[in-house]
Structure formats: structure tokens, C-alpha cells
PQR file of N, CA, C, O and H, with PARSE charges and radii, in Angstrom:
ATOM      1  N   MET A   1       0.828  -1.202   0.000 -0.4000 1.5000
ATOM      2  CA  MET A   1       0.000   0.000   0.000 -0.0000 2.0000
ATOM      3  C   MET A   1       0.869   1.262   0.000  0.5500 1.7000
ATOM      4  O   MET A   1       0.549   2.259  -0.647 -0.5500 1.4000
ATOM      5  N   ARG A   2       1.970   1.188   0.741 -0.4000 1.5000
ATOM      6  CA  ARG A   2       2.846   2.347   0.824 -0.0000 2.0000
ATOM      7  C   ARG A   2       3.471   2.668  -0.551  0.5500 1.7000
ATOM      8  O   ARG A   2       3.615   3.834  -0.919 -0.5500 1.4000
ATOM      9  H   ARG A   2       2.230   0.378   1.267  0.4000 1.0000
ATOM     10  N   ASN A   3       3.836   1.614  -1.297 -0.4000 1.5000
ATOM     11  CA  ASN A   3       4.427   1.830  -2.611 -0.0000 2.0000
ATOM     12  C   ASN A   3       3.473   2.541  -3.557  0.5500 1.7000
ATOM     13  O   ASN A   3       3.852   3.500  -4.229 -0.5500 1.4000
ATOM     14  H   ASN A   3       3.718   0.667  -0.997  0.4000 1.0000
ATOM     15  N   THR A   4       2.229   2.065  -3.606 -0.4000 1.5000
ATOM     16  CA  THR A   4       1.259   2.706  -4.498 -0.0000 2.0000
ATOM     17  C   THR A   4       1.021   4.152  -4.081  0.5500 1.7000
ATOM     18  O   THR A   4       0.844   5.029  -4.928 -0.5500 1.4000
ATOM     19  H   THR A   4       1.922   1.286  -3.060  0.4000 1.0000
ATOM     20  N   LYS A   5       1.016   4.394  -2.779 -0.4000 1.5000
ATOM     21  CA  LYS A   5       0.806   5.757  -2.298 -0.0000 2.0000
ATOM     22  C   LYS A   5       1.959   6.660  -2.748  0.5500 1.7000
ATOM     23  O   LYS A   5       1.734   7.784  -3.196 -0.5500 1.4000
ATOM     24  H   LYS A   5       1.160   3.682  -2.092  0.4000 1.0000
ATOM     25  N   SER A   6       3.195   6.159  -2.625 -0.4000 1.5000
ATOM     26  CA  SER A   6       4.334   6.980  -3.030 -0.0000 2.0000
ATOM     27  C   SER A   6       4.330   7.192  -4.538  0.5500 1.7000
ATOM     28  O   SER A   6       4.687   8.269  -5.017 -0.5500 1.4000
ATOM     29  H   SER A   6       3.377   5.246  -2.261  0.4000 1.0000
ATOM     30  N   ILE A   7       3.927   6.169  -5.287 -0.4000 1.5000
ATOM     31  CA  ILE A   7       3.852   6.320  -6.750 -0.0000 2.0000
ATOM     32  C   ILE A   7       2.821   7.386  -7.109  0.5500 1.7000
ATOM     33  O   ILE A   7       3.058   8.235  -7.968 -0.5500 1.4000
ATOM     34  H   ILE A   7       3.637   5.294  -4.898  0.4000 1.0000
ATOM     35  N   ILE A   8       1.657   7.325  -6.425 -0.4000 1.5000
ATOM     36  CA  ILE A   8       0.615   8.327  -6.678 -0.0000 2.0000
ATOM     37  C   ILE A   8       1.114   9.708  -6.276  0.5500 1.7000
ATOM     38  O   ILE A   8       0.859  10.689  -6.974 -0.5500 1.4000
ATOM     39  H   ILE A   8       1.465   6.636  -5.727  0.4000 1.0000
ATOM     40  N   GLY A   9       1.831   9.789  -5.144 -0.4000 1.5000
ATOM     41  CA  GLY A   9       2.376  11.072  -4.704 -0.0000 2.0000
ATOM     42  C   GLY A   9       3.377  11.622  -5.703  0.5500 1.7000
ATOM     43  O   GLY A   9       3.359  12.813  -6.016 -0.5500 1.4000
ATOM     44  H   GLY A   9       2.038   8.992  -4.577  0.4000 1.0000
ATOM     45  N   ASN A  10       4.252  10.756  -6.206 -0.4000 1.5000
ATOM     46  CA  ASN A  10       5.208  11.190  -7.219 -0.0000 2.0000
ATOM     47  C   ASN A  10       4.493  11.631  -8.485  0.5500 1.7000
ATOM     48  O   ASN A  10       4.882  12.606  -9.128 -0.5500 1.4000
ATOM     49  H   ASN A  10       4.267   9.789  -5.952  0.4000 1.0000
ATOM     50  N   PHE A  11       3.434  10.893  -8.835 -0.4000 1.5000
ATOM     51  CA  PHE A  11       2.686  11.244 -10.037 -0.0000 2.0000
ATOM     52  C   PHE A  11       2.027  12.607  -9.885  0.5500 1.7000
ATOM     53  O   PHE A  11       1.973  13.390 -10.833 -0.5500 1.4000
ATOM     54  H   PHE A  11       3.118  10.101  -8.313  0.4000 1.0000
ATOM     55  N   HIS A  12       1.517  12.888  -8.666 -0.4000 1.5000
ATOM     56  CA  HIS A  12       0.818  14.147  -8.466 -0.0000 2.0000
ATOM     57  C   HIS A  12       1.781  15.325  -8.329  0.5500 1.7000
ATOM     58  O   HIS A  12       1.534  16.403  -8.871 -0.5500 1.4000
ATOM     59  H   HIS A  12       1.561  12.251  -7.896  0.4000 1.0000
ATOM     60  N   PHE A  13       2.872  15.115  -7.606 -0.4000 1.5000
ATOM     61  CA  PHE A  13       3.722  16.255  -7.280 -0.0000 2.0000
ATOM     62  C   PHE A  13       4.998  16.301  -8.111  0.5500 1.7000
ATOM     63  O   PHE A  13       5.583  17.369  -8.285 -0.5500 1.4000
ATOM     64  H   PHE A  13       3.072  14.240  -7.166  0.4000 1.0000
ATOM     65  N   GLY A  14       5.433  15.158  -8.623 -0.4000 1.5000
ATOM     66  CA  GLY A  14       6.700  15.134  -9.343 -0.0000 2.0000
ATOM     67  C   GLY A  14       6.661  15.756 -10.730  0.5500 1.7000
ATOM     68  O   GLY A  14       7.429  16.678 -11.004 -0.5500 1.4000
ATOM     69  H   GLY A  14       4.957  14.290  -8.482  0.4000 1.0000
ATOM     70  N   PRO A  15       5.789  15.279 -11.611 -0.5600 1.5000
ATOM     71  CA  PRO A  15       5.907  15.665 -13.019  0.2800 2.0000
ATOM     72  C   PRO A  15       5.525  17.111 -13.317  0.5500 1.7000
ATOM     73  O   PRO A  15       5.925  17.644 -14.352 -0.5500 1.4000
ATOM     74  N   LYS A  16       4.759  17.764 -12.437 -0.4000 1.5000
ATOM     75  CA  LYS A  16       4.228  19.073 -12.811 -0.0000 2.0000
ATOM     76  C   LYS A  16       5.307  20.120 -13.097  0.5500 1.7000
ATOM     77  O   LYS A  16       5.274  20.715 -14.175 -0.5500 1.4000
ATOM     78  H   LYS A  16       4.434  17.331 -11.596  0.4000 1.0000
ATOM     79  N   PRO A  17       6.263  20.381 -12.197 -0.5600 1.5000
ATOM     80  CA  PRO A  17       7.303  21.354 -12.536  0.2800 2.0000
ATOM     81  C   PRO A  17       8.174  20.860 -13.674  0.5500 1.7000
ATOM     82  O   PRO A  17       8.606  21.645 -14.518 -0.5500 1.4000
ATOM     83  N   ASP A  18       8.434  19.562 -13.699 -0.4000 1.5000
ATOM     84  CA  ASP A  18       9.229  18.991 -14.774 -0.0000 2.0000
ATOM     85  C   ASP A  18       8.525  19.176 -16.107  0.5500 1.7000
ATOM     86  O   ASP A  18       9.152  19.496 -17.117 -0.5500 1.4000
ATOM     87  H   ASP A  18       8.084  18.924 -13.013  0.4000 1.0000
ATOM     88  N   PHE A  19       7.220  18.971 -16.096 -0.4000 1.5000
ATOM     89  CA  PHE A  19       6.424  19.144 -17.312 -0.0000 2.0000
ATOM     90  C   PHE A  19       6.481  20.589 -17.781  0.5500 1.7000
ATOM     91  O   PHE A  19       6.656  20.861 -18.968 -0.5500 1.4000
ATOM     92  H   PHE A  19       6.711  18.711 -15.276  0.4000 1.0000
ATOM     93  N   LYS A  20       6.329  21.525 -16.823 -0.4000 1.5000
ATOM     94  CA  LYS A  20       6.412  22.944 -17.176 -0.0000 2.0000
ATOM     95  C   LYS A  20       7.787  23.274 -17.744  0.5500 1.7000
ATOM     96  O   LYS A  20       7.904  24.018 -18.717 -0.5500 1.4000
ATOM     97  H   LYS A  20       6.187  21.303 -15.859  0.4000 1.0000
ATOM     98  N   ARG A  21       8.828  22.713 -17.128 -0.4000 1.5000
ATOM     99  CA  ARG A  21      10.183  22.978 -17.596 -0.0000 2.0000
ATOM    100  C   ARG A  21      10.384  22.409 -18.996  0.5500 1.7000
ATOM    101  O   ARG A  21      11.028  23.030 -19.841 -0.5500 1.4000
ATOM    102  H   ARG A  21       8.733  22.108 -16.337  0.4000 1.0000
ATOM    103  N   LYS A  22       9.823  21.209 -19.237 -0.4000 1.5000
ATOM    104  CA  LYS A  22       9.936  20.609 -20.567 -0.0000 2.0000
ATOM    105  C   LYS A  22       9.234  21.467 -21.610  0.5500 1.7000
ATOM    106  O   LYS A  22       9.755  21.682 -22.704 -0.5500 1.4000
ATOM    107  H   LYS A  22       9.300  20.704 -18.551  0.4000 1.0000
ATOM    108  N   VAL A  23       8.054  21.952 -21.263 -0.4000 1.5000
ATOM    109  CA  VAL A  23       7.311  22.810 -22.189 -0.0000 2.0000
ATOM    110  C   VAL A  23       8.100  24.084 -22.462  0.5500 1.7000
ATOM    111  O   VAL A  23       8.207  24.524 -23.607 -0.5500 1.4000
ATOM    112  H   VAL A  23       7.631  21.778 -20.374  0.4000 1.0000
ATOM    113  N   PHE A  24       8.660  24.681 -21.390 -0.4000 1.5000
ATOM    114  CA  PHE A  24       9.453  25.902 -21.534 -0.0000 2.0000
ATOM    115  C   PHE A  24      10.670  25.649 -22.418  0.5500 1.7000
ATOM    116  O   PHE A  24      10.993  26.456 -23.289 -0.5500 1.4000
ATOM    117  H   PHE A  24       8.573  24.324 -20.460  0.4000 1.0000
ATOM    118  N   ASP A  25      11.357  24.495 -22.182 -0.4000 1.5000
ATOM    119  CA  ASP A  25      12.517  24.152 -22.999 -0.0000 2.0000
ATOM    120  C   ASP A  25      12.123  24.000 -24.462  0.5500 1.7000
ATOM    121  O   ASP A  25      12.826  24.471 -25.356 -0.5500 1.4000
ATOM    122  H   ASP A  25      11.094  23.839 -21.474  0.4000 1.0000
ATOM    123  N   ASN A  26      10.987  23.333 -24.697 -0.4000 1.5000
ATOM    124  CA  ASN A  26      10.532  23.149 -26.074 -0.0000 2.0000
ATOM    125  C   ASN A  26      10.205  24.477 -26.725  0.5500 1.7000
ATOM    126  O   ASN A  26      10.496  24.686 -27.903 -0.5500 1.4000
ATOM    127  H   ASN A  26      10.416  22.950 -23.970  0.4000 1.0000
ATOM    128  N   ILE A  27       9.596  25.383 -25.958 -0.4000 1.5000
ATOM    129  CA  ILE A  27       9.259  26.698 -26.503 -0.0000 2.0000
ATOM    130  C   ILE A  27      10.531  27.455 -26.849  0.5500 1.7000
ATOM    131  O   ILE A  27      10.614  28.073 -27.911 -0.5500 1.4000
ATOM    132  H   ILE A  27       9.359  25.213 -25.001  0.4000 1.0000
ATOM    133  N   THR A  28      11.523  27.415 -25.965 -0.4000 1.5000
ATOM    134  CA  THR A  28      12.771  28.126 -26.250 -0.0000 2.0000
ATOM    135  C   THR A  28      13.475  27.507 -27.452  0.5500 1.7000
ATOM    136  O   THR A  28      14.040  28.219 -28.282 -0.5500 1.4000
ATOM    137  H   THR A  28      11.455  26.913 -25.103  0.4000 1.0000
ATOM    138  N   LYS A  29      13.439  26.160 -27.543 -0.4000 1.5000
ATOM    139  CA  LYS A  29      14.041  25.502 -28.703 -0.0000 2.0000
ATOM    140  C   LYS A  29      13.354  25.934 -29.980  0.5500 1.7000
ATOM    141  O   LYS A  29      14.009  26.212 -30.984 -0.5500 1.4000
ATOM    142  H   LYS A  29      12.980  25.582 -26.868  0.4000 1.0000
ATOM    143  N   LEU A  30      12.021  25.991 -29.940 -0.4000 1.5000
ATOM    144  CA  LEU A  30      11.267  26.382 -31.128 -0.0000 2.0000
ATOM    145  C   LEU A  30      11.561  27.824 -31.518  0.5500 1.7000
ATOM    146  O   LEU A  30      11.717  28.131 -32.700 -0.5500 1.4000
ATOM    147  H   LEU A  30      11.489  25.765 -29.124  0.4000 1.0000
ATOM    148  N   THR A  31      11.638  28.718 -30.521 -0.4000 1.5000
ATOM    149  CA  THR A  31      11.908  30.114 -30.841 -0.0000 2.0000
ATOM    150  C   THR A  31      13.316  30.266 -31.399  0.5500 1.7000
ATOM    151  O   THR A  31      13.530  31.023 -32.346 -0.5500 1.4000
ATOM    152  H   THR A  31      11.512  28.469 -29.561  0.4000 1.0000
ATOM    153  N   LYS A  32      14.287  29.546 -30.815 -0.4000 1.5000
ATOM    154  CA  LYS A  32      15.648  29.590 -31.338 -0.0000 2.0000
ATOM    155  C   LYS A  32      15.683  29.067 -32.758  0.5500 1.7000
ATOM    156  O   LYS A  32      16.344  29.635 -33.628 -0.5500 1.4000
ATOM    157  H   LYS A  32      14.114  28.931 -30.046  0.4000 1.0000
ATOM    158  N   LEU A  33      14.959  27.968 -32.985 -0.4000 1.5000
ATOM    159  CA  LEU A  33      14.935  27.368 -34.313 -0.0000 2.0000
ATOM    160  C   LEU A  33      14.319  28.325 -35.325  0.5500 1.7000
ATOM    161  O   LEU A  33      14.871  28.522 -36.407 -0.5500 1.4000
ATOM    162  H   LEU A  33      14.422  27.507 -32.278  0.4000 1.0000
ATOM    163  N   SER A  34      13.168  28.929 -34.977 -0.4000 1.5000
ATOM    164  CA  SER A  34      12.497  29.833 -35.904 -0.0000 2.0000
ATOM    165  C   SER A  34      13.348  31.080 -36.114  0.5500 1.7000
ATOM    166  O   SER A  34      13.404  31.610 -37.224 -0.5500 1.4000
ATOM    167  H   SER A  34      12.720  28.769 -34.098  0.4000 1.0000
ATOM    168  N   PHE A  35      14.016  31.559 -35.053 -0.4000 1.5000
ATOM    169  CA  PHE A  35      14.885  32.730 -35.182 -0.0000 2.0000
ATOM    170  C   PHE A  35      16.057  32.404 -36.100  0.5500 1.7000
ATOM    171  O   PHE A  35      16.425  33.205 -36.958 -0.5500 1.4000
ATOM    172  H   PHE A  35      13.971  31.129 -34.152  0.4000 1.0000
ATOM    173  N   GLY A  36      16.644  31.210 -35.910 -0.4000 1.5000
ATOM    174  CA  GLY A  36      17.738  30.787 -36.766 -0.0000 2.0000
ATOM    175  C   GLY A  36      17.298  30.649 -38.214  0.5500 1.7000
ATOM    176  O   GLY A  36      18.023  31.036 -39.130 -0.5500 1.4000
ATOM    177  H   GLY A  36      16.345  30.559 -35.212  0.4000 1.0000
ATOM    178  N   LEU A  37      16.116  30.101 -38.416 -0.4000 1.5000
ATOM    179  CA  LEU A  37      15.580  29.954 -39.770 -0.0000 2.0000
ATOM    180  C   LEU A  37      15.332  31.315 -40.398  0.5500 1.7000
ATOM    181  O   LEU A  37      15.603  31.520 -41.581 -0.5500 1.4000
ATOM    182  H   LEU A  37      15.527  29.786 -37.672  0.4000 1.0000
ATOM    183  N   ALA A  38      14.812  32.248 -39.596 -0.4000 1.5000
ATOM    184  CA  ALA A  38      14.556  33.588 -40.115 -0.0000 2.0000
ATOM    185  C   ALA A  38      15.878  34.255 -40.505  0.5500 1.7000
ATOM    186  O   ALA A  38      15.967  34.888 -41.557 -0.5500 1.4000
ATOM    187  H   ALA A  38      14.592  32.081 -38.635  0.4000 1.0000
ATOM    188  N   LEU A  39      16.899  34.115 -39.664 -0.4000 1.5000
ATOM    189  CA  LEU A  39      18.212  34.668 -39.978 -0.0000 2.0000
ATOM    190  C   LEU A  39      18.766  34.042 -41.249  0.5500 1.7000
ATOM    191  O   LEU A  39      19.293  34.732 -42.122 -0.5500 1.4000
ATOM    192  H   LEU A  39      16.827  33.601 -38.810  0.4000 1.0000
ATOM    193  N   GLU A  40      18.638  32.714 -41.338 -0.4000 1.5000
ATOM    194  CA  GLU A  40      19.145  32.009 -42.504 -0.0000 2.0000
ATOM    195  C   GLU A  40      18.410  32.461 -43.760  0.5500 1.7000
ATOM    196  O   GLU A  40      19.022  32.673 -44.807 -0.5500 1.4000
ATOM    197  H   GLU A  40      18.210  32.154 -40.629  0.4000 1.0000
ATOM    198  N   ASN A  41      17.093  32.606 -43.645 -0.4000 1.5000
ATOM    199  CA  ASN A  41      16.298  33.035 -44.794 -0.0000 2.0000
ATOM    200  C   ASN A  41      16.666  34.452 -45.221  0.5500 1.7000
ATOM    201  O   ASN A  41      16.780  34.725 -46.416 -0.5500 1.4000
ATOM    202  H   ASN A  41      16.596  32.434 -42.794  0.4000 1.0000
ATOM    203  N   SER A  42      16.854  35.358 -44.261 -0.4000 1.5000
ATOM    204  CA  SER A  42      17.222  36.732 -44.600 -0.0000 2.0000
ATOM    205  C   SER A  42      18.612  36.753 -45.238  0.5500 1.7000
ATOM    206  O   SER A  42      18.861  37.505 -46.181 -0.5500 1.4000
ATOM    207  H   SER A  42      16.762  35.136 -43.290  0.4000 1.0000
ATOM    208  N   TYR A  43      19.519  35.914 -44.709 -0.4000 1.5000
ATOM    209  CA  TYR A  43      20.855  35.832 -45.282 -0.0000 2.0000
ATOM    210  C   TYR A  43      20.792  35.332 -46.721  0.5500 1.7000
ATOM    211  O   TYR A  43      21.458  35.873 -47.604 -0.5500 1.4000
ATOM    212  H   TYR A  43      19.317  35.303 -43.944  0.4000 1.0000
ATOM    213  N   LEU A  44      19.981  34.290 -46.950 -0.4000 1.5000
ATOM    214  CA  LEU A  44      19.811  33.760 -48.297 -0.0000 2.0000
ATOM    215  C   LEU A  44      19.176  34.801 -49.202  0.5500 1.7000
ATOM    216  O   LEU A  44      19.555  34.937 -50.366 -0.5500 1.4000
ATOM    217  H   LEU A  44      19.441  33.851 -46.233  0.4000 1.0000
ATOM    218  N   TYR A  45      18.215  35.532 -48.667 -0.4000 1.5000
ATOM    219  CA  TYR A  45      17.542  36.562 -49.448 -0.0000 2.0000
ATOM    220  C   TYR A  45      18.519  37.657 -49.858  0.5500 1.7000
ATOM    221  O   TYR A  45      18.544  38.085 -51.012 -0.5500 1.4000
ATOM    222  H   TYR A  45      17.907  35.421 -47.722  0.4000 1.0000
ATOM    223  N   VAL A  46      19.328  38.105 -48.889 -0.4000 1.5000
ATOM    224  CA  VAL A  46      20.298  39.166 -49.171 -0.0000 2.0000
ATOM    225  C   VAL A  46      21.342  38.686 -50.167  0.5500 1.7000
ATOM    226  O   VAL A  46      21.701  39.407 -51.097 -0.5500 1.4000
ATOM    227  H   VAL A  46      19.308  37.757 -47.951  0.4000 1.0000
ATOM    228  N   SER A  47      21.831  37.454 -49.966 -0.4000 1.5000
ATOM    229  CA  SER A  47      22.836  36.934 -50.896 -0.0000 2.0000
ATOM    230  C   SER A  47      22.234  36.750 -52.282  0.5500 1.7000
ATOM    231  O   SER A  47      22.918  36.977 -53.280 -0.5500 1.4000
ATOM    232  H   SER A  47      21.540  36.868 -49.210  0.4000 1.0000
ATOM    233  N   ALA A  48      20.973  36.345 -52.368 -0.4000 1.5000
ATOM    234  CA  ALA A  48      20.317  36.211 -53.667 -0.0000 2.0000
ATOM    235  C   ALA A  48      20.173  37.576 -54.329  0.5500 1.7000
ATOM    236  O   ALA A  48      20.346  37.698 -55.542 -0.5500 1.4000
ATOM    237  H   ALA A  48      20.417  36.161 -51.557  0.4000 1.0000
ATOM    238  N   LYS A  49      19.858  38.607 -53.538 -0.4000 1.5000
ATOM    239  CA  LYS A  49      19.770  39.968 -54.068 -0.0000 2.0000
ATOM    240  C   LYS A  49      21.125  40.416 -54.618  0.5500 1.7000
ATOM    241  O   LYS A  49      21.210  40.979 -55.709 -0.5500 1.4000
ATOM    242  H   LYS A  49      19.718  38.507 -52.552  0.4000 1.0000
ATOM    243  N   ILE A  50      22.180  40.156 -53.844 -0.4000 1.5000
ATOM    244  CA  ILE A  50      23.524  40.550 -54.271 -0.0000 2.0000
ATOM    245  C   ILE A  50      23.889  39.835 -55.564  0.5500 1.7000
ATOM    246  O   ILE A  50      24.417  40.437 -56.498 -0.5500 1.4000
ATOM    247  H   ILE A  50      22.110  39.698 -52.957  0.4000 1.0000
ATOM    248  N   VAL A  51      23.597  38.534 -55.599 -0.4000 1.5000
ATOM    249  CA  VAL A  51      23.908  37.759 -56.805 -0.0000 2.0000
ATOM    250  C   VAL A  51      23.115  38.291 -57.996  0.5500 1.7000
ATOM    251  O   VAL A  51      23.645  38.387 -59.103 -0.5500 1.4000
ATOM    252  H   VAL A  51      23.168  38.044 -54.840  0.4000 1.0000
ATOM    253  N   SER A  52      21.850  38.635 -57.773 -0.4000 1.5000
ATOM    254  CA  SER A  52      21.023  39.142 -58.871 -0.0000 2.0000
ATOM    255  C   SER A  52      21.534  40.508 -59.337  0.5500 1.7000
ATOM    256  O   SER A  52      21.439  40.838 -60.519 -0.5500 1.4000
ATOM    257  H   SER A  52      21.419  38.557 -56.874  0.4000 1.0000
ATOM    258  N   TYR A  53      22.080  41.306 -58.398 -0.4000 1.5000
ATOM    259  CA  TYR A  53      22.662  42.584 -58.799 -0.0000 2.0000
ATOM    260  C   TYR A  53      23.928  42.366 -59.607  0.5500 1.7000
ATOM    261  O   TYR A  53      24.184  43.083 -60.574 -0.5500 1.4000
ATOM    262  H   TYR A  53      22.157  41.037 -57.438  0.4000 1.0000
ATOM    263  N   LEU A  54      24.731  41.363 -59.208 -0.4000 1.5000
ATOM    264  CA  LEU A  54      25.980  41.092 -59.907 -0.0000 2.0000
ATOM    265  C   LEU A  54      25.714  40.568 -61.316  0.5500 1.7000
ATOM    266  O   LEU A  54      26.440  40.894 -62.255 -0.5500 1.4000
ATOM    267  H   LEU A  54      24.523  40.781 -58.423  0.4000 1.0000
ATOM    268  N   ILE A  55      24.671  39.755 -61.454 -0.4000 1.5000
ATOM    269  CA  ILE A  55      24.361  39.180 -62.770 -0.0000 2.0000
ATOM    270  C   ILE A  55      23.534  40.134 -63.610  0.5500 1.7000
ATOM    271  O   ILE A  55      23.184  39.811 -64.746 -0.5500 1.4000
ATOM    272  H   ILE A  55      24.081  39.491 -60.691  0.4000 1.0000
TER
END
């Protein structure tokens, strides 16, 4: 009985901050990824403009 109680206690109190932290980490990863993609796209756009000016 004690084991199931501790498992239930861990289930109730353990994952919540961890879950929030995981969500926060995923959000930061996504923002970094989208920011990196935006930078890469702008760089490609600028280089394409330069190339089009040269040609």
C-alpha cells in the first residue's frame, strides 16, 4: 500500500514542474529554431539579391 501511495504522490507532485520545464525548454528551442531559420532566410535573401545585382 505504501508503494502505491508513493507512486501516486510522485505522479501528483513530481511531473508538474518537470512538465512545465519541458514545455518551456521546447518553446525556447522552437523560438531559437524559428529565429535561426529567419536569420538564414534573410541571409539567403540578401545573398540572392547581391547575386542578382551582380548578374
